[in-house]
XYZ file of C-alpha atoms in Angstrom:
689
model
C -25.369 22.450 -12.387
C -26.026 24.088 -9.117
C -23.645 26.504 -7.049
C -23.136 23.462 -4.401
C -21.285 21.418 -7.101
C -19.445 23.909 -8.861
C -16.277 23.616 -7.513
C -14.693 19.943 -7.673
C -12.223 19.183 -4.290
C -10.297 15.927 -5.407
C -10.607 13.581 -7.925
C -11.001 14.226 -12.141
C -12.804 16.836 -13.396
C -15.884 15.512 -15.742
C -15.578 16.956 -19.352
C -18.256 18.953 -18.912
C -17.213 20.678 -15.573
C -17.428 24.283 -15.694
C -15.036 24.663 -13.647
C -12.210 23.286 -15.615
C -9.680 25.698 -16.507
C -7.709 25.111 -19.803
C -4.188 25.607 -19.547
C -1.529 26.063 -22.403
C -1.004 22.381 -21.771
C -4.615 21.562 -22.946
C -3.890 22.809 -26.672
C -0.369 21.208 -26.880
C -1.306 17.761 -25.879
C -4.365 18.009 -28.160
C -2.368 18.996 -30.847
C 0.475 16.858 -30.638
C -1.751 13.762 -30.400
C -4.148 14.836 -33.191
C -0.641 15.053 -35.281
C 0.149 10.974 -34.154
C 2.892 12.143 -31.397
C 3.893 9.822 -28.407
C 3.422 12.380 -25.505
C 3.888 11.728 -21.889
C 2.858 14.215 -18.760
C 4.783 13.628 -15.961
C 4.113 15.802 -12.704
C 3.664 15.492 -9.302
C 0.226 14.519 -7.572
C -3.163 16.649 -7.968
C -2.051 18.909 -10.962
C -4.636 17.721 -13.135
C -3.275 15.006 -14.951
C -6.237 12.945 -14.908
C -8.873 15.831 -15.627
C -6.718 16.901 -18.692
C -6.620 13.330 -20.102
C -10.453 13.178 -19.887
C -10.732 16.605 -21.447
C -8.289 15.472 -24.376
C -10.397 12.420 -24.849
C -13.511 13.998 -24.938
C -12.061 16.573 -27.563
C -10.386 14.324 -29.834
C -13.597 11.903 -29.918
C -15.835 14.529 -30.964
C -13.300 14.352 -33.612
C -13.788 10.567 -34.600
C -10.376 9.732 -32.839
C -10.945 6.607 -30.867
C -9.731 6.968 -27.443
C -9.166 4.765 -24.524
C -7.424 4.526 -20.999
C -5.908 2.246 -18.885
C -5.578 2.949 -15.409
C -1.979 0.845 -14.315
C -2.933 1.398 -10.690
C -5.492 -1.139 -10.808
C -3.800 -3.631 -13.378
C -3.456 -7.379 -11.776
C 0.665 -7.034 -11.820
C 0.985 -10.720 -11.609
C 2.684 -12.083 -14.881
C 0.045 -14.472 -15.828
C -2.991 -11.386 -15.507
C -1.158 -8.297 -16.141
C -1.258 -8.338 -19.910
C -4.565 -10.426 -20.081
C -6.130 -7.182 -17.822
C -4.575 -4.658 -20.333
C -6.068 -6.405 -23.271
C -9.347 -6.458 -21.468
C -9.215 -2.823 -20.720
C -8.546 -1.817 -24.268
C -11.404 -4.148 -25.754
C -13.486 -2.522 -23.149
C -12.231 1.014 -23.550
C -12.761 1.084 -27.752
C -16.245 -1.221 -27.175
C -15.017 -4.171 -28.910
C -16.608 -6.780 -26.990
C -19.017 -7.611 -29.937
C -16.721 -7.246 -32.572
C -16.093 -10.657 -34.818
C -12.296 -9.874 -34.878
C -12.085 -9.857 -31.126
C -14.201 -12.904 -30.915
C -11.883 -14.958 -33.022
C -8.987 -13.593 -31.678
C -10.350 -14.476 -27.958
C -11.021 -17.661 -28.650
C -7.258 -18.299 -30.197
C -5.953 -17.105 -26.767
C -7.318 -18.527 -23.836
C -3.999 -19.153 -21.996
C -1.492 -17.463 -20.492
C -0.760 -13.887 -22.184
C 2.601 -12.680 -22.663
C 4.352 -9.593 -24.043
C 4.472 -10.989 -27.488
C 0.762 -11.305 -27.983
C 0.213 -7.543 -27.834
C 1.752 -6.536 -30.985
C -0.554 -9.228 -32.841
C -3.528 -7.930 -31.029
C -2.876 -4.207 -31.923
C -2.507 -5.368 -35.505
C -5.172 -7.956 -35.753
C -7.981 -6.425 -33.605
C -7.441 -2.297 -32.983
C -5.956 -1.762 -36.352
C -9.228 -3.421 -38.193
C -10.278 -0.267 -39.131
C -7.304 0.775 -40.858
C -7.499 4.978 -41.454
C -9.245 5.575 -38.088
C -7.143 7.209 -35.681
C -6.354 5.531 -32.257
C -5.397 7.255 -29.106
C -4.131 4.882 -26.162
C -4.007 7.038 -22.634
C -1.767 5.272 -19.800
C -2.528 6.796 -16.583
C -0.882 5.923 -13.228
C 2.232 4.831 -15.146
C 4.262 5.514 -12.164
C 2.550 2.264 -10.450
C 4.734 0.211 -12.968
C 8.332 1.550 -11.538
C 8.956 -1.487 -9.046
C 7.608 -3.925 -11.469
C 9.588 -6.578 -12.990
C 8.333 -6.700 -16.036
C 8.054 -2.749 -16.394
C 10.584 -2.840 -19.334
C 8.530 -5.498 -21.655
C 5.555 -3.366 -21.477
C 7.577 -0.160 -22.240
C 9.324 -2.020 -25.078
C 5.969 -2.442 -26.149
C 5.321 0.984 -26.615
C 8.398 1.675 -28.375
C 7.716 -0.871 -30.702
C 4.854 0.251 -31.838
C 6.156 3.868 -32.131
C 9.051 2.364 -34.489
C 7.042 0.452 -36.463
C 6.009 3.712 -37.719
C 8.725 3.778 -40.161
C 8.262 0.088 -41.584
C 4.461 0.101 -41.424
C 2.272 2.938 -42.571
C -0.874 1.286 -40.607
C 0.845 2.136 -37.496
C 0.573 5.667 -37.836
C -2.783 5.505 -36.852
C -2.059 4.685 -33.019
C -0.190 6.468 -30.722
C 0.200 6.697 -27.019
C 0.034 9.103 -24.247
C 1.651 8.646 -20.720
C 0.522 10.196 -17.452
C 2.098 9.495 -13.618
C 4.068 10.697 -10.979
C 7.845 9.907 -12.414
C 10.444 11.173 -14.462
C 11.945 9.458 -17.474
C 14.922 8.197 -15.790
C 12.615 6.287 -13.487
C 11.223 4.597 -16.564
C 14.703 3.372 -17.797
C 15.385 -0.105 -19.636
C 17.916 -2.563 -18.964
C 20.319 -0.762 -20.571
C 20.100 2.164 -18.473
C 18.178 4.440 -21.189
C 15.379 6.721 -19.858
C 11.768 6.538 -21.548
C 12.687 9.266 -24.244
C 10.536 8.935 -26.848
C 7.845 11.250 -27.557
C 6.774 15.107 -26.484
C 7.023 16.191 -22.836
C 4.081 18.471 -21.997
C 4.661 20.674 -18.972
C 1.791 20.881 -16.495
C 1.887 24.109 -14.821
C -0.143 26.034 -12.403
C -3.159 28.068 -13.278
C -2.428 31.477 -14.517
C -4.963 34.384 -13.693
C -6.000 34.845 -17.699
C -6.485 31.025 -17.426
C -8.506 30.957 -14.404
C -10.493 34.127 -14.807
C -13.501 32.824 -16.827
C -13.908 29.493 -15.408
C -13.458 30.195 -11.609
C -15.156 33.256 -11.213
C -18.525 32.156 -12.351
C -19.074 30.299 -9.165
C -17.839 33.497 -6.401
C -20.141 35.595 -8.769
C -23.223 35.649 -6.132
C -20.885 35.072 -3.192
C -18.484 38.013 -3.099
C -18.758 41.883 -4.517
C -15.260 41.634 -6.336
C -14.800 37.894 -7.881
C -11.782 38.672 -10.060
C -10.167 40.602 -6.918
C -10.910 37.359 -4.973
C -9.881 35.383 -7.487
C -6.157 37.339 -7.537
C -5.846 36.817 -3.577
C -6.440 33.132 -4.014
C -4.047 32.778 -6.542
C -1.572 34.804 -4.594
C -1.881 31.909 -1.781
C -1.668 28.781 -4.288
C 0.260 30.002 -7.204
C -2.347 28.007 -9.247
C -1.711 24.787 -7.840
C -5.128 23.330 -9.204
C -5.939 21.267 -6.371
C -5.172 23.970 -3.555
C -6.989 26.720 -6.194
C -10.410 24.378 -6.122
C -10.537 23.854 -2.581
C -9.755 27.662 -1.600
C -12.626 28.863 -4.021
C -14.863 26.240 -2.379
C -13.917 27.306 0.944
C -14.659 30.987 0.133
C -17.960 29.735 -1.309
C -18.942 27.762 1.940
C -17.451 29.701 4.809
C -17.317 33.779 3.487
C -19.021 35.499 6.341
C -19.950 38.653 4.317
C -19.157 39.491 0.477
C -15.653 40.771 1.099
C -13.682 37.753 2.322
C -10.670 37.931 4.344
C -8.636 35.117 2.289
C -5.592 34.804 4.695
C -7.924 34.304 7.442
C -9.619 31.267 5.678
C -6.605 29.893 4.477
C -5.340 29.740 8.274
C -8.248 28.582 9.670
C -9.317 26.028 7.172
C -6.379 24.616 5.579
C -3.031 25.231 7.683
C -4.138 25.379 11.270
C -4.012 21.495 12.283
C -3.617 20.615 8.743
C -2.965 16.961 9.215
C -6.747 16.703 10.605
C -8.337 19.245 8.497
C -6.479 17.711 5.089
C -9.698 16.065 3.352
C -9.698 15.309 0.624
C -5.906 14.341 1.051
C -3.057 16.694 -0.112
C -0.856 17.799 1.905
C -0.319 14.729 3.741
C 0.574 13.264 0.056
C 3.003 15.812 0.015
C 4.703 14.711 3.272
C 4.679 11.081 2.465
C 6.262 11.773 -0.602
C 9.121 13.372 1.253
C 9.384 10.970 3.864
C 8.248 7.521 2.606
C 12.124 6.416 1.958
C 13.776 7.184 4.578
C 17.005 6.356 3.036
C 16.324 9.395 0.645
C 14.450 11.985 3.039
C 17.429 13.244 4.844
C 18.447 14.361 1.478
C 15.260 15.750 0.476
C 14.813 17.683 3.977
C 18.232 19.082 3.530
C 17.558 20.095 0.050
C 14.232 21.499 1.325
C 16.031 23.441 4.031
C 18.545 25.114 1.783
C 15.786 26.176 -0.185
C 14.075 27.628 3.018
C 17.125 29.569 4.301
C 18.287 30.956 0.293
C 14.403 31.310 -1.084
C 15.612 29.348 -4.084
C 18.441 27.532 -5.578
C 19.644 26.843 -9.018
C 17.860 23.814 -10.704
C 19.419 20.725 -11.853
C 18.382 17.469 -13.263
C 20.196 15.265 -10.297
C 17.854 13.227 -8.821
C 17.264 14.573 -5.585
C 15.733 17.717 -6.837
C 13.639 15.736 -9.467
C 12.339 13.695 -6.424
C 11.328 16.920 -4.527
C 9.822 18.499 -7.586
C 7.864 15.183 -7.700
C 6.582 15.602 -4.064
C 4.919 18.670 -5.258
C 6.675 20.854 -2.702
C 8.865 23.067 -4.873
C 8.623 24.024 -8.410
C 10.892 24.998 -11.098
C 10.693 28.480 -12.469
C 13.016 30.225 -14.792
C 15.803 28.073 -13.944
C 15.152 28.119 -10.189
C 13.749 25.927 -7.855
C 11.508 27.352 -5.033
C 9.303 26.855 -2.878
C 5.618 26.180 -4.698
C 3.296 28.717 -2.898
C 2.795 30.663 0.421
C 0.410 27.717 1.761
C 3.204 25.024 1.426
C 5.477 27.513 3.138
C 3.698 28.181 5.777
C 2.798 24.406 6.333
C 6.028 23.000 5.710
C 7.799 25.529 7.519
C 11.722 25.689 9.109
C 10.056 24.507 12.493
C 8.620 21.453 10.851
C 11.727 20.206 9.047
C 13.684 20.633 12.078
C 11.026 18.743 13.879
C 11.408 16.025 11.156
C 14.951 16.146 11.669
C 14.556 15.127 15.351
C 11.911 12.854 14.989
C 11.181 10.842 11.678
C 14.958 10.993 11.218
C 16.163 9.697 14.264
C 15.572 6.494 15.878
C 12.238 5.397 14.087
C 13.579 6.227 11.083
C 16.576 4.093 11.637
C 14.077 1.369 12.551
C 11.548 2.189 9.450
C 14.640 2.063 7.142
C 16.140 -1.297 8.323
C 13.270 -3.286 9.747
C 12.453 -4.525 6.394
C 15.963 -5.413 5.457
C 16.927 -9.264 5.138
C 20.781 -8.212 4.851
C 20.067 -6.668 9.012
C 17.347 -9.238 9.912
C 19.376 -11.927 8.980
C 22.722 -10.964 11.630
C 20.627 -9.706 14.170
C 18.277 -13.307 14.201
C 21.398 -15.408 14.102
C 22.968 -13.027 17.111
C 19.983 -13.484 19.189
C 19.546 -17.262 18.490
C 23.704 -17.592 19.460
C 22.653 -15.543 23.033
C 19.675 -17.428 23.313
C 21.749 -21.056 22.899
C 24.228 -19.888 25.305
C 21.471 -18.725 28.069
C 20.238 -21.830 28.027
C 23.233 -23.883 27.685
C 24.735 -22.520 30.944
C 21.092 -22.631 32.833
C 20.746 -26.183 31.868
C 23.932 -27.582 32.064
C 26.803 -25.645 33.240
C 25.392 -24.344 36.494
C 25.224 -27.141 39.134
C 22.060 -27.122 40.673
C 20.198 -30.189 41.792
C 16.861 -28.570 42.080
C 16.721 -26.939 38.753
C 17.978 -30.435 36.994
C 15.378 -31.920 39.303
C 12.458 -29.980 37.486
C 13.537 -29.792 34.295
C 14.587 -32.357 31.360
C 17.865 -34.009 32.523
C 18.470 -35.660 29.453
C 19.138 -31.980 27.190
C 15.546 -32.590 25.630
C 14.555 -29.149 27.277
C 17.493 -26.966 25.848
C 17.024 -28.605 22.261
C 13.026 -28.026 22.047
C 13.388 -24.314 23.760
C 16.382 -23.456 21.465
C 14.203 -25.179 18.306
C 11.209 -22.762 19.602
C 13.477 -19.656 19.708
C 14.926 -20.226 16.079
C 11.317 -20.891 15.160
C 10.114 -17.233 16.289
C 13.136 -15.689 14.894
C 12.178 -17.048 11.421
C 8.587 -15.783 11.742
C 10.119 -12.794 12.412
C 12.010 -12.914 9.236
C 9.330 -13.927 7.196
C 6.433 -11.573 8.734
C 8.368 -8.685 9.270
C 11.028 -8.790 5.980
C 8.385 -10.195 3.607
C 4.989 -10.638 4.171
C 4.293 -7.125 6.541
C 6.964 -5.724 5.361
C 5.016 -2.196 4.288
C 2.649 -2.526 6.892
C 5.761 -2.747 9.417
C 6.923 0.642 7.848
C 3.642 2.220 8.309
C 3.315 1.013 11.901
C 6.853 2.498 13.016
C 6.457 5.886 10.763
C 2.476 6.627 10.985
C 1.643 8.978 13.421
C -2.058 7.386 12.929
C -0.707 4.628 14.698
C 0.751 6.432 17.720
C -1.798 4.842 20.176
C -0.922 1.217 18.916
C 3.196 1.897 19.270
C 2.121 3.365 22.861
C -0.286 0.064 24.027
C 2.519 -2.036 22.801
C 5.175 -0.393 25.173
C 2.904 -0.364 27.878
C 2.127 -4.309 27.357
C 5.472 -4.777 26.991
C 6.763 -3.102 30.074
C 3.973 -5.267 31.950
C 5.515 -8.118 30.557
C 8.999 -7.220 31.330
C 7.446 -7.134 34.798
C 6.335 -10.403 34.797
C 9.396 -12.032 33.332
C 11.682 -10.191 36.348
C 9.236 -11.443 38.961
C 9.258 -14.882 37.596
C 12.905 -14.861 37.383
C 13.839 -13.248 40.214
C 11.090 -14.449 42.780
C 8.071 -16.869 41.806
C 10.612 -19.566 40.103
C 13.687 -19.838 42.331
C 11.078 -19.541 45.199
C 9.570 -22.714 44.221
C 12.751 -24.479 43.537
C 13.914 -23.858 47.057
C 10.536 -24.656 48.675
C 10.334 -27.891 46.598
C 13.585 -29.024 47.461
C 13.916 -27.550 51.062
C 17.334 -25.652 50.284
C 19.091 -23.922 53.091
C 19.616 -20.094 52.013
C 23.188 -20.648 51.774
C 22.453 -22.625 48.569
C 19.230 -20.636 47.378
C 21.742 -18.396 45.080
C 23.663 -20.758 43.497
C 21.396 -23.587 43.110
C 17.930 -21.811 42.658
C 18.551 -17.890 41.391
C 21.504 -18.206 39.354
C 20.278 -20.559 37.071
C 17.413 -18.140 36.479
C 19.840 -15.125 36.018
C 21.209 -17.025 33.178
C 18.431 -18.195 31.553
C 16.833 -14.232 31.657
C 18.527 -13.797 28.195
C 16.527 -16.605 26.497
C 13.547 -15.340 28.137
C 13.948 -11.756 27.301
C 14.499 -12.744 23.367
C 11.774 -14.973 23.121
C 8.812 -12.597 24.636
C 10.498 -8.756 24.778
C 12.547 -8.939 22.098
C 10.704 -11.184 19.772
C 6.831 -11.825 20.967
C 5.955 -8.592 21.874
C 7.022 -6.524 18.586
C 5.986 -9.433 16.644
C 2.512 -9.728 18.197
C 2.044 -6.167 18.180
C 2.711 -5.679 14.342
C 0.433 -8.633 13.799
C -2.316 -7.197 15.593
C -1.664 -4.000 13.857
C -1.769 -5.709 10.200
C -5.095 -7.829 11.261
C -6.704 -4.640 12.279
C -5.397 -2.379 8.828
C -6.378 -6.218 6.626
C -9.782 -5.945 8.188
C -10.258 -1.975 7.523
C -9.157 -2.579 3.633
C -11.199 -5.489 3.292
C -14.301 -3.662 4.147
C -13.368 -0.976 2.252
C -13.260 -3.177 -0.994
C -16.651 -4.835 -0.265
C -18.369 -1.305 0.173
C -16.306 -0.347 -3.129
C -17.815 -3.584 -4.689
C -21.556 -2.531 -3.474
C -21.085 0.849 -4.842
C -19.715 -0.336 -8.365
C -22.823 -2.893 -8.425
C -25.304 -0.378 -7.269
C -23.801 2.440 -9.561
C -24.532 -0.075 -12.509
C -27.956 -1.420 -11.720
C -29.281 1.896 -12.629
C -27.024 2.707 -15.669
C -26.770 -0.682 -17.101
C -27.428 -0.639 -21.058
C -25.272 -3.631 -22.173
C -25.997 -6.248 -19.677
C -23.537 -8.408 -21.595
C -20.859 -5.939 -20.976
C -21.653 -5.189 -17.264
C -21.757 -8.979 -16.476
C -18.144 -9.132 -18.118
C -17.154 -6.427 -15.665
C -18.703 -7.901 -12.247
C -17.222 -11.268 -13.109
C -13.903 -9.646 -13.740
C -13.982 -7.589 -10.566
C -15.090 -10.562 -8.508
C -12.271 -12.240 -9.640
C -9.845 -9.895 -8.863
C -11.423 -9.536 -5.245
C -11.306 -13.643 -4.955
C -7.525 -13.293 -5.809
C -6.886 -10.364 -3.155
C -9.026 -12.117 -0.788
C -7.593 -15.611 -1.286
C -3.549 -13.749 -0.728
C -4.644 -12.323 2.403
C -6.738 -15.064 3.972
C -3.412 -17.461 2.913
C -0.922 -15.161 4.724
C -2.966 -15.268 8.138
C -3.316 -18.934 7.910
C 0.258 -19.420 7.343
C 0.919 -17.643 10.443
C -1.568 -19.204 12.400
C -0.104 -22.731 11.179
C 3.037 -21.550 12.391
C 2.298 -20.459 15.601
C -0.014 -23.920 16.588
C 3.165 -25.826 15.595
C 4.822 -23.608 18.383
C 2.036 -23.752 21.031
C 1.771 -27.812 20.231
C 5.623 -28.126 21.295
C 5.296 -26.438 24.391
C 2.001 -28.465 25.565
C 4.156 -31.551 24.421
C 7.205 -30.723 26.410
C 6.145 -27.979 28.728
C 7.111 -29.870 31.698
C 10.508 -30.309 30.764
C 11.142 -26.763 29.351
C 9.404 -24.190 31.231
C 8.633 -23.482 35.215
C 5.007 -24.515 35.824
C 4.548 -21.197 37.616
C 4.949 -19.499 33.998
C 2.654 -21.930 32.146
C -0.561 -19.508 32.361
C 0.928 -16.077 31.050
C 3.310 -17.981 28.467
C -0.032 -19.642 27.030
C -1.950 -16.336 27.267
C 0.776 -14.411 25.456
C 0.395 -16.910 22.492
C -3.413 -17.010 22.685
C -3.913 -13.448 22.675
C -0.971 -11.947 20.641
C -1.552 -14.596 17.573
C -3.771 -16.960 17.500
C -6.960 -14.727 18.521
C -6.410 -12.451 16.160
C -5.745 -14.633 13.437
C -8.807 -16.226 13.497
C -11.102 -12.931 13.724
C -9.454 -11.734 10.852
C -9.840 -14.839 9.040
C -13.793 -14.994 10.040
C -14.131 -11.576 9.225
C -12.158 -11.628 5.761
C -14.588 -14.638 4.813
C -17.545 -13.177 6.148
C -17.116 -9.539 3.907
C -15.871 -11.838 0.719
C -19.317 -13.867 1.392
C -21.210 -10.434 1.281
C -19.314 -9.744 -2.068
C -20.460 -12.831 -3.412
C -24.159 -12.343 -2.200
C -24.097 -8.867 -3.866
C -23.014 -10.304 -7.064
C -25.606 -12.929 -7.497
C -28.340 -10.737 -6.238
C -27.057 -8.169 -9.052
C -27.194 -11.148 -11.292
C -30.479 -12.437 -10.454
C -32.160 -9.200 -10.711
C -31.607 -9.040 -14.223
C -32.582 -12.827 -14.625
C -28.807 -14.035 -15.541
C -28.187 -17.897 -15.375
C -24.585 -17.768 -15.201
C -24.880 -17.062 -11.360
C -23.888 -20.646 -11.175
C -20.088 -19.588 -12.070
C -19.943 -17.304 -9.168
C -21.521 -19.755 -6.427
C -19.473 -22.804 -7.588
C -16.208 -21.298 -8.203
C -15.830 -18.050 -6.077
C -17.814 -18.979 -2.695
C -16.071 -18.277 0.313
C -15.984 -22.111 1.543
C -14.068 -22.930 -2.041
C -11.804 -20.015 -1.225
C -10.691 -21.167 2.146
C -10.731 -24.779 0.865
C -8.486 -23.672 -1.726
C -6.053 -22.447 0.617
C -5.768 -25.321 3.685
C -5.445 -27.950 0.338
C -2.891 -25.953 -1.238
C -0.887 -24.883 2.041
C 2.301 -26.924 2.089
C 3.191 -25.597 5.373
C -0.108 -26.750 6.876
C 0.447 -30.330 5.656
C 3.863 -30.405 7.160
C 2.729 -29.095 10.565
C -0.386 -31.634 10.285
C 2.008 -34.201 9.767
C 4.982 -33.545 12.187
C 2.844 -33.059 15.299
C 1.404 -36.499 15.718
C 5.031 -37.670 14.762
C 5.881 -35.805 18.005
C 3.368 -36.840 20.125
C 3.859 -40.419 19.350
C 7.578 -40.616 19.775
C 8.028 -38.030 23.040
C 4.596 -37.269 24.607
C 3.254 -40.644 24.594
C 6.076 -42.623 25.983
């Protein structure tokens, strides 16, 4: 292994990585799993859980113990596919594709998979080799915390453990759970935490543990590797990620053989840390602290108390557990303190006070409430009522011959405009409160999207100026010129109706249209970025396999399974955009059909531009981009199959083609059907007359 690859910053270390540091947890986990105990390793991110799993699996495997790992973060969370993905991962991990028992079982279970199928699968497929020990590692178990059928899967693990008393064969199968959770996060319906098995405490590196592994990479770079390592551990307190990163920084950036560790830490880690934090570590801690605004205030208050006092007494309350899971603090000798000096420098008193002023101010209020239906629905109703009052007064109560002559005299105008407002409010509820709620939170909260929020403010200000000019000058002037009104009637007959009409316009364009449109453009950009990353990831998967294929049938199955998952993801992404464009086309069509009776002619151009720029254009671009990226995935996969002379490319070409994806969305889209039916009816009964 070359010096340049000695330290690994980020990701799991391979089983033969020389820089891996063996801790007390390694021996405990190995021994307890070997004895058949259910174990769990619950800790914050980047503490070496996955690397520990890799090392333990390799060590156990050398002794003939079968091991397989399931990454719960990539398992499909849809009920129809969840258990199927679990079984496929186990079959893949234990290399059972050619097993006769699996072939028989698979033929008998072609329909939906349920939790009840897992126990028979374990007994009839996994436990065929009765005497061989089997260990299933379940990584990223925190991905299940908010999944509805979490309890079912955890009950499966409990059932396997409980069956040991009645069925000795279950003594040969055990589990190891790893993730960023606490046992209380994995409670069942009765509120009982996941308390079976033995807990593995994963602590930071001690000097005696790290000396042999980590000084090897420093031998040719510094005069006294052990002294340098002690300084490194002083700054990191053995935090695995930071320790590897700081050792790597010394290797790459030390100017002489007696490096100043403090200066390196300040220059490459602490200064401008949000920019230099690559791979991401400090930002992960920040996000864990601030992700949920309902608890962020309490967590920062608690952390602030630790900063003031140096340490506090440890307890098992939820705030302390969540703060510990962020990785920012650590429990030692029944005390809670800041993990290391680097964290104390980055997440300083000044940083906390700044977050109290900003993150937990108005933006915090928005983030914590913008996706709650309990807040959005009353606000939507209130805005609809204000809009209705505005329209009724301007259309019916204000006596203006000029206004009545320019707008629909049979009240169709007020009905259509109010209907349009209600649709916009409904779209806002669906998009912000359901379809794009996570994106809405990120857009409001993230520093990365500051420029987009600033652009929204600028365009919103321009729209406000246009609305004011339209209502206080252009509209009233047109009414006055068209009907030759005298100046003494100008205010009452031309200006006053527009003043009362102003709240409706502000609600439609400034309160709904601008935030909704800006969020949608943001979502479109992020969706395109995410889909491109998925395409590149798939390409890497295919290219890697091209050079490593040993069992073509196994890789064929993997490639088909990945395309199936990507097809579903692209389908869902495209469908939600097409739903929105259908609703927007419906609104635009209403305006086209009834424009002369509902809006001032002078506002026609900018109103149309508003809808086209904010919604229709981004949607069409996003759908086109999505389909083109997906088509590249299909072509890459087909070429992969053709390179090995596989005849089953027809499956991909017929079932997963981008045209079929789009066609399936359009045919199955109920809302789109309604729009297609309703618009001709409206045209026939109103516009044609």
